[in-house]
Amino acid sequence: MALINVTDVSVLNNPARFTDAFQFKITFECLQDLAGDIEWKLIYVGSAESESHDQLLDTVLVGPVPAGCNEFVFQADAPDPAKIPGRELLGVTIVLLTCSYSDAEFIRVGYYVNNEYIDQELRDNPPEVARPDVAQVGRNILATKPRVTRFPIAWEGGAAAMQMEDHTQQKMAMQLQMQREIRGDVVEPMEM
């Protein structure tokens, strides 16, 4: 069972200019106190053709995390347009918000992002240039349709808790077998 449940992610500045910072209001529930930090990352996918153009926009550590409802605003600078192929500055891309605990990612929230000229005239008749002027480009995140992926991880004491549960189940099975033997029931060998 996950110890952190992300209950809401709101995109705060949308639509915005390409050069504006990203802002996400993140609300999550923690089922028990966590001694360690959780690490949030915001990644901008610069090209569908190669991960080499992906940009880690920012990382924030939150912790120690108390049990209960928690909320914060994650703000990250816009991507560096010089690291994005010119032909891919306009059009649809993705921004990923991830969260990890003890270096294990447990949730990924992806949003489609549409980058286009702000001016209607430029949208209708885009200039034939190798690299668009990002000062003229706007960003619109499809905030209502996030793609959420959850990953199972071993939380604090997760491995120890699983071993203890296995031990408890084995102990109960042994007790049941012993009770059957005492009653004179037919006993089959126990599987371990």
PDB file of C-alpha atoms in Angstrom:
ATOM      1  CA  MET A   1       0.000   0.000   0.000  1.00  0.00           C
ATOM      2  CA  ALA A   2       1.294   3.460  -0.884  1.00  0.00           C
ATOM      3  CA  LEU A   3       2.074   5.702   2.070  1.00  0.00           C
ATOM      4  CA  ILE A   4       1.632   8.833  -0.065  1.00  0.00           C
ATOM      5  CA  ASN A   5      -1.473   9.462  -2.136  1.00  0.00           C
ATOM      6  CA  VAL A   6      -1.412  12.456  -4.453  1.00  0.00           C
ATOM      7  CA  THR A   7      -4.950  13.792  -4.232  1.00  0.00           C
ATOM      8  CA  ASP A   8      -4.710  16.847  -6.508  1.00  0.00           C
ATOM      9  CA  VAL A   9      -2.373  18.659  -8.870  1.00  0.00           C
ATOM     10  CA  SER A  10      -3.534  22.050 -10.129  1.00  0.00           C
ATOM     11  CA  VAL A  11      -1.813  23.975 -12.897  1.00  0.00           C
ATOM     12  CA  LEU A  12      -1.723  27.565 -11.635  1.00  0.00           C
ATOM     13  CA  ASN A  13      -0.509  29.733 -14.514  1.00  0.00           C
ATOM     14  CA  ASN A  14      -2.199  28.399 -17.582  1.00  0.00           C
ATOM     15  CA  PRO A  15      -2.166  29.476 -20.345  1.00  0.00           C
ATOM     16  CA  ALA A  16       1.124  31.368 -20.105  1.00  0.00           C
ATOM     17  CA  ARG A  17       3.988  32.615 -22.215  1.00  0.00           C
ATOM     18  CA  PHE A  18       6.622  30.034 -23.151  1.00  0.00           C
ATOM     19  CA  THR A  19       9.170  31.926 -21.027  1.00  0.00           C
ATOM     20  CA  ASP A  20       6.977  32.043 -17.881  1.00  0.00           C
ATOM     21  CA  ALA A  21       7.690  29.755 -14.940  1.00  0.00           C
ATOM     22  CA  PHE A  22       5.636  26.595 -14.462  1.00  0.00           C
ATOM     23  CA  GLN A  23       3.545  26.494 -11.280  1.00  0.00           C
ATOM     24  CA  PHE A  24       1.787  23.441  -9.863  1.00  0.00           C
ATOM     25  CA  LYS A  25      -0.162  23.307  -6.610  1.00  0.00           C
ATOM     26  CA  ILE A  26       0.319  19.779  -5.274  1.00  0.00           C
ATOM     27  CA  THR A  27      -1.859  18.242  -2.568  1.00  0.00           C
ATOM     28  CA  PHE A  28      -1.034  14.856  -1.109  1.00  0.00           C
ATOM     29  CA  GLU A  29      -1.974  12.705   1.831  1.00  0.00           C
ATOM     30  CA  CYS A  30       0.652  10.937   3.912  1.00  0.00           C
ATOM     31  CA  LEU A  31      -0.625   7.907   5.832  1.00  0.00           C
ATOM     32  CA  GLN A  32       2.218   7.897   8.379  1.00  0.00           C
ATOM     33  CA  ASP A  33       5.139  10.118   9.323  1.00  0.00           C
ATOM     34  CA  LEU A  34       8.050   9.660   6.912  1.00  0.00           C
ATOM     35  CA  ALA A  35      11.523  10.348   8.266  1.00  0.00           C
ATOM     36  CA  GLY A  36      13.030  10.852   4.815  1.00  0.00           C
ATOM     37  CA  ASP A  37      12.338  13.396   2.096  1.00  0.00           C
ATOM     38  CA  ILE A  38      10.185  12.892  -0.952  1.00  0.00           C
ATOM     39  CA  GLU A  39      11.715  14.265  -4.138  1.00  0.00           C
ATOM     40  CA  TRP A  40       9.606  16.049  -6.742  1.00  0.00           C
ATOM     41  CA  LYS A  41      10.962  16.690 -10.247  1.00  0.00           C
ATOM     42  CA  LEU A  42       9.610  18.610 -13.208  1.00  0.00           C
ATOM     43  CA  ILE A  43      10.858  17.432 -16.608  1.00  0.00           C
ATOM     44  CA  TYR A  44      10.200  19.129 -19.943  1.00  0.00           C
ATOM     45  CA  VAL A  45      10.303  16.804 -22.965  1.00  0.00           C
ATOM     46  CA  GLY A  46      12.143  18.819 -25.619  1.00  0.00           C
ATOM     47  CA  SER A  47      11.836  16.305 -28.442  1.00  0.00           C
ATOM     48  CA  ALA A  48       9.782  13.217 -29.143  1.00  0.00           C
ATOM     49  CA  GLU A  49      12.736  11.831 -31.085  1.00  0.00           C
ATOM     50  CA  SER A  50      15.406  11.867 -28.378  1.00  0.00           C
ATOM     51  CA  GLU A  51      15.598  11.980 -24.579  1.00  0.00           C
ATOM     52  CA  SER A  52      18.798  13.992 -24.944  1.00  0.00           C
ATOM     53  CA  HIS A  53      16.629  17.118 -25.327  1.00  0.00           C
ATOM     54  CA  ASP A  54      14.693  16.498 -22.093  1.00  0.00           C
ATOM     55  CA  GLN A  55      15.325  19.139 -19.439  1.00  0.00           C
ATOM     56  CA  LEU A  56      15.096  18.714 -15.698  1.00  0.00           C
ATOM     57  CA  LEU A  57      13.521  22.074 -14.867  1.00  0.00           C
ATOM     58  CA  ASP A  58      13.739  21.779 -11.094  1.00  0.00           C
ATOM     59  CA  THR A  59      13.884  19.398  -8.165  1.00  0.00           C
ATOM     60  CA  VAL A  60      12.449  20.014  -4.716  1.00  0.00           C
ATOM     61  CA  LEU A  61      12.832  17.926  -1.571  1.00  0.00           C
ATOM     62  CA  VAL A  62       9.895  17.891   0.839  1.00  0.00           C
ATOM     63  CA  GLY A  63      10.421  16.395   4.254  1.00  0.00           C
ATOM     64  CA  PRO A  64      10.385  15.025   6.715  1.00  0.00           C
ATOM     65  CA  VAL A  65       6.742  14.503   5.822  1.00  0.00           C
ATOM     66  CA  PRO A  66       4.172  14.444   8.638  1.00  0.00           C
ATOM     67  CA  ALA A  67       1.112  12.217   8.501  1.00  0.00           C
ATOM     68  CA  GLY A  68      -1.966  13.996   7.180  1.00  0.00           C
ATOM     69  CA  CYS A  69      -2.825  16.299   4.303  1.00  0.00           C
ATOM     70  CA  ASN A  70       0.066  18.319   2.854  1.00  0.00           C
ATOM     71  CA  GLU A  71       0.135  20.980   0.142  1.00  0.00           C
ATOM     72  CA  PHE A  72       2.739  23.151  -1.567  1.00  0.00           C
ATOM     73  CA  VAL A  73       3.348  25.081  -4.774  1.00  0.00           C
ATOM     74  CA  PHE A  74       6.092  23.730  -7.027  1.00  0.00           C
ATOM     75  CA  GLN A  75       7.498  26.460  -9.260  1.00  0.00           C
ATOM     76  CA  ALA A  76      10.130  25.869 -11.926  1.00  0.00           C
ATOM     77  CA  ASP A  77      11.691  28.071 -14.591  1.00  0.00           C
ATOM     78  CA  ALA A  78      10.722  27.596 -18.223  1.00  0.00           C
ATOM     79  CA  PRO A  79      12.901  25.321 -20.355  1.00  0.00           C
ATOM     80  CA  ASP A  80      15.976  26.679 -22.098  1.00  0.00           C
ATOM     81  CA  PRO A  81      14.813  27.087 -25.726  1.00  0.00           C
ATOM     82  CA  ALA A  82      18.412  26.761 -26.971  1.00  0.00           C
ATOM     83  CA  LYS A  83      18.349  23.100 -25.876  1.00  0.00           C
ATOM     84  CA  ILE A  84      15.214  22.315 -27.918  1.00  0.00           C
ATOM     85  CA  PRO A  85      15.431  21.646 -31.667  1.00  0.00           C
ATOM     86  CA  GLY A  86      14.041  24.702 -33.499  1.00  0.00           C
ATOM     87  CA  ARG A  87      11.434  22.698 -35.415  1.00  0.00           C
ATOM     88  CA  GLU A  88      10.084  21.320 -32.085  1.00  0.00           C
ATOM     89  CA  LEU A  89       9.642  24.603 -30.220  1.00  0.00           C
ATOM     90  CA  LEU A  90       6.119  24.847 -31.635  1.00  0.00           C
ATOM     91  CA  GLY A  91       3.529  22.112 -31.394  1.00  0.00           C
ATOM     92  CA  VAL A  92       2.667  19.503 -28.789  1.00  0.00           C
ATOM     93  CA  THR A  93       5.088  18.169 -26.199  1.00  0.00           C
ATOM     94  CA  ILE A  94       4.930  16.833 -22.640  1.00  0.00           C
ATOM     95  CA  VAL A  95       5.825  18.014 -19.159  1.00  0.00           C
ATOM     96  CA  LEU A  96       6.304  15.353 -16.458  1.00  0.00           C
ATOM     97  CA  LEU A  97       5.904  15.788 -12.720  1.00  0.00           C
ATOM     98  CA  THR A  98       7.460  12.876 -10.813  1.00  0.00           C
ATOM     99  CA  CYS A  99       7.799  11.996  -7.150  1.00  0.00           C
ATOM    100  CA  SER A 100      10.227   9.559  -5.508  1.00  0.00           C
ATOM    101  CA  TYR A 101      10.961   8.250  -2.058  1.00  0.00           C
ATOM    102  CA  SER A 102      14.373   6.745  -1.268  1.00  0.00           C
ATOM    103  CA  ASP A 103      15.289   7.061  -4.980  1.00  0.00           C
ATOM    104  CA  ALA A 104      12.238   5.002  -6.020  1.00  0.00           C
ATOM    105  CA  GLU A 105       9.696   6.772  -8.227  1.00  0.00           C
ATOM    106  CA  PHE A 106       6.157   6.071  -7.048  1.00  0.00           C
ATOM    107  CA  ILE A 107       4.092   8.474  -9.194  1.00  0.00           C
ATOM    108  CA  ARG A 108       4.393  10.241 -12.531  1.00  0.00           C
ATOM    109  CA  VAL A 109       1.896  12.833 -13.739  1.00  0.00           C
ATOM    110  CA  GLY A 110       2.195  13.789 -17.403  1.00  0.00           C
ATOM    111  CA  TYR A 111       0.559  16.708 -19.177  1.00  0.00           C
ATOM    112  CA  TYR A 112       0.343  17.509 -22.865  1.00  0.00           C
ATOM    113  CA  VAL A 113       1.601  21.009 -23.620  1.00  0.00           C
ATOM    114  CA  ASN A 114       0.739  22.949 -26.774  1.00  0.00           C
ATOM    115  CA  ASN A 115       3.205  25.686 -27.758  1.00  0.00           C
ATOM    116  CA  GLU A 116       2.000  28.092 -30.421  1.00  0.00           C
ATOM    117  CA  TYR A 117       2.322  31.701 -31.466  1.00  0.00           C
ATOM    118  CA  ILE A 118       0.310  34.060 -29.263  1.00  0.00           C
ATOM    119  CA  ASP A 119      -0.668  36.325 -32.149  1.00  0.00           C
ATOM    120  CA  GLN A 120      -3.442  34.934 -34.358  1.00  0.00           C
ATOM    121  CA  GLU A 121      -1.766  36.367 -37.499  1.00  0.00           C
ATOM    122  CA  LEU A 122       1.447  34.460 -36.718  1.00  0.00           C
ATOM    123  CA  ARG A 123      -0.555  31.264 -36.078  1.00  0.00           C
ATOM    124  CA  ASP A 124      -2.358  31.637 -39.403  1.00  0.00           C
ATOM    125  CA  ASN A 125       0.811  32.553 -41.322  1.00  0.00           C
ATOM    126  CA  PRO A 126       3.826  31.239 -39.393  1.00  0.00           C
ATOM    127  CA  PRO A 127       7.125  32.728 -40.485  1.00  0.00           C
ATOM    128  CA  GLU A 128       9.523  30.371 -42.223  1.00  0.00           C
ATOM    129  CA  VAL A 129      12.365  30.529 -39.730  1.00  0.00           C
ATOM    130  CA  ALA A 130      14.657  27.835 -38.354  1.00  0.00           C
ATOM    131  CA  ARG A 131      13.946  28.901 -34.779  1.00  0.00           C
ATOM    132  CA  PRO A 132      10.759  30.679 -33.679  1.00  0.00           C
ATOM    133  CA  ASP A 133      11.064  33.744 -31.442  1.00  0.00           C
ATOM    134  CA  VAL A 134      10.043  32.342 -28.033  1.00  0.00           C
ATOM    135  CA  ALA A 135       8.959  35.821 -26.913  1.00  0.00           C
ATOM    136  CA  GLN A 136       6.069  35.364 -29.381  1.00  0.00           C
ATOM    137  CA  VAL A 137       5.190  31.834 -28.212  1.00  0.00           C
ATOM    138  CA  GLY A 138       2.532  30.864 -25.675  1.00  0.00           C
ATOM    139  CA  ARG A 139       2.174  27.650 -23.716  1.00  0.00           C
ATOM    140  CA  ASN A 140      -1.118  25.907 -22.947  1.00  0.00           C
ATOM    141  CA  ILE A 141      -1.068  22.858 -20.665  1.00  0.00           C
ATOM    142  CA  LEU A 142      -3.957  20.425 -21.118  1.00  0.00           C
ATOM    143  CA  ALA A 143      -4.559  20.546 -17.355  1.00  0.00           C
ATOM    144  CA  THR A 144      -7.851  18.643 -17.377  1.00  0.00           C
ATOM    145  CA  LYS A 145      -6.376  15.469 -18.864  1.00  0.00           C
ATOM    146  CA  PRO A 146      -3.290  14.415 -16.868  1.00  0.00           C
ATOM    147  CA  ARG A 147      -1.830  10.958 -17.454  1.00  0.00           C
ATOM    148  CA  VAL A 148      -1.097   9.441 -14.041  1.00  0.00           C
ATOM    149  CA  THR A 149       1.116   6.385 -13.563  1.00  0.00           C
ATOM    150  CA  ARG A 150       1.709   4.860 -10.142  1.00  0.00           C
ATOM    151  CA  PHE A 151       4.571   2.496  -9.303  1.00  0.00           C
ATOM    152  CA  PRO A 152       4.697   0.136  -6.307  1.00  0.00           C
ATOM    153  CA  ILE A 153       7.741   0.706  -4.103  1.00  0.00           C
ATOM    154  CA  ALA A 154       9.068  -0.511  -0.734  1.00  0.00           C
ATOM    155  CA  TRP A 155       8.281   2.281   1.712  1.00  0.00           C
ATOM    156  CA  GLU A 156       9.969   2.742   5.088  1.00  0.00           C
ATOM    157  CA  GLY A 157      10.310  -0.670   6.606  1.00  0.00           C
ATOM    158  CA  GLY A 158       8.570  -2.074   3.533  1.00  0.00           C
ATOM    159  CA  ALA A 159      10.916  -5.031   3.105  1.00  0.00           C
ATOM    160  CA  ALA A 160      10.973  -5.712   6.844  1.00  0.00           C
ATOM    161  CA  ALA A 161       7.177  -5.482   7.017  1.00  0.00           C
ATOM    162  CA  MET A 162       6.837  -7.946   4.139  1.00  0.00           C
ATOM    163  CA  GLN A 163       9.262 -10.370   5.855  1.00  0.00           C
ATOM    164  CA  MET A 164       7.336 -10.038   9.131  1.00  0.00           C
ATOM    165  CA  GLU A 165       4.050 -10.715   7.315  1.00  0.00           C
ATOM    166  CA  ASP A 166       5.565 -13.841   5.687  1.00  0.00           C
ATOM    167  CA  HIS A 167       6.857 -14.956   9.099  1.00  0.00           C
ATOM    168  CA  THR A 168       3.434 -14.389  10.688  1.00  0.00           C
ATOM    169  CA  GLN A 169       1.715 -16.375   7.931  1.00  0.00           C
ATOM    170  CA  GLN A 170       4.184 -19.252   8.348  1.00  0.00           C
ATOM    171  CA  LYS A 171       3.669 -19.209  12.131  1.00  0.00           C
ATOM    172  CA  MET A 172      -0.127 -19.297  11.710  1.00  0.00           C
ATOM    173  CA  ALA A 173       0.116 -22.166   9.219  1.00  0.00           C
ATOM    174  CA  MET A 174       2.300 -24.101  11.657  1.00  0.00           C
ATOM    175  CA  GLN A 175      -0.177 -23.505  14.482  1.00  0.00           C
ATOM    176  CA  LEU A 176      -3.053 -24.682  12.302  1.00  0.00           C
ATOM    177  CA  GLN A 177      -1.127 -27.815  11.345  1.00  0.00           C
ATOM    178  CA  MET A 178      -0.351 -28.530  15.005  1.00  0.00           C
ATOM    179  CA  GLN A 179      -4.033 -28.086  15.965  1.00  0.00           C
ATOM    180  CA  ARG A 180      -5.052 -30.574  13.265  1.00  0.00           C
ATOM    181  CA  GLU A 181      -2.502 -33.092  14.503  1.00  0.00           C
ATOM    182  CA  ILE A 182      -3.772 -32.745  18.080  1.00  0.00           C
ATOM    183  CA  ARG A 183      -7.362 -33.382  16.914  1.00  0.00           C
ATOM    184  CA  GLY A 184      -6.227 -36.383  14.903  1.00  0.00           C
ATOM    185  CA  ASP A 185      -7.065 -34.851  11.512  1.00  0.00           C
ATOM    186  CA  VAL A 186      -5.276 -36.159   8.477  1.00  0.00           C
ATOM    187  CA  VAL A 187      -2.262 -33.936   8.024  1.00  0.00           C
ATOM    188  CA  GLU A 188      -0.603 -33.300   4.704  1.00  0.00           C
ATOM    189  CA  PRO A 189       2.934 -31.928   4.521  1.00  0.00           C
ATOM    190  CA  MET A 190       3.120 -28.160   4.726  1.00  0.00           C
ATOM    191  CA  GLU A 191       4.453 -26.227   1.738  1.00  0.00           C
ATOM    192  CA  MET A 192       7.123 -23.677   2.504  1.00  0.00           C
TER     193      MET A 192
END
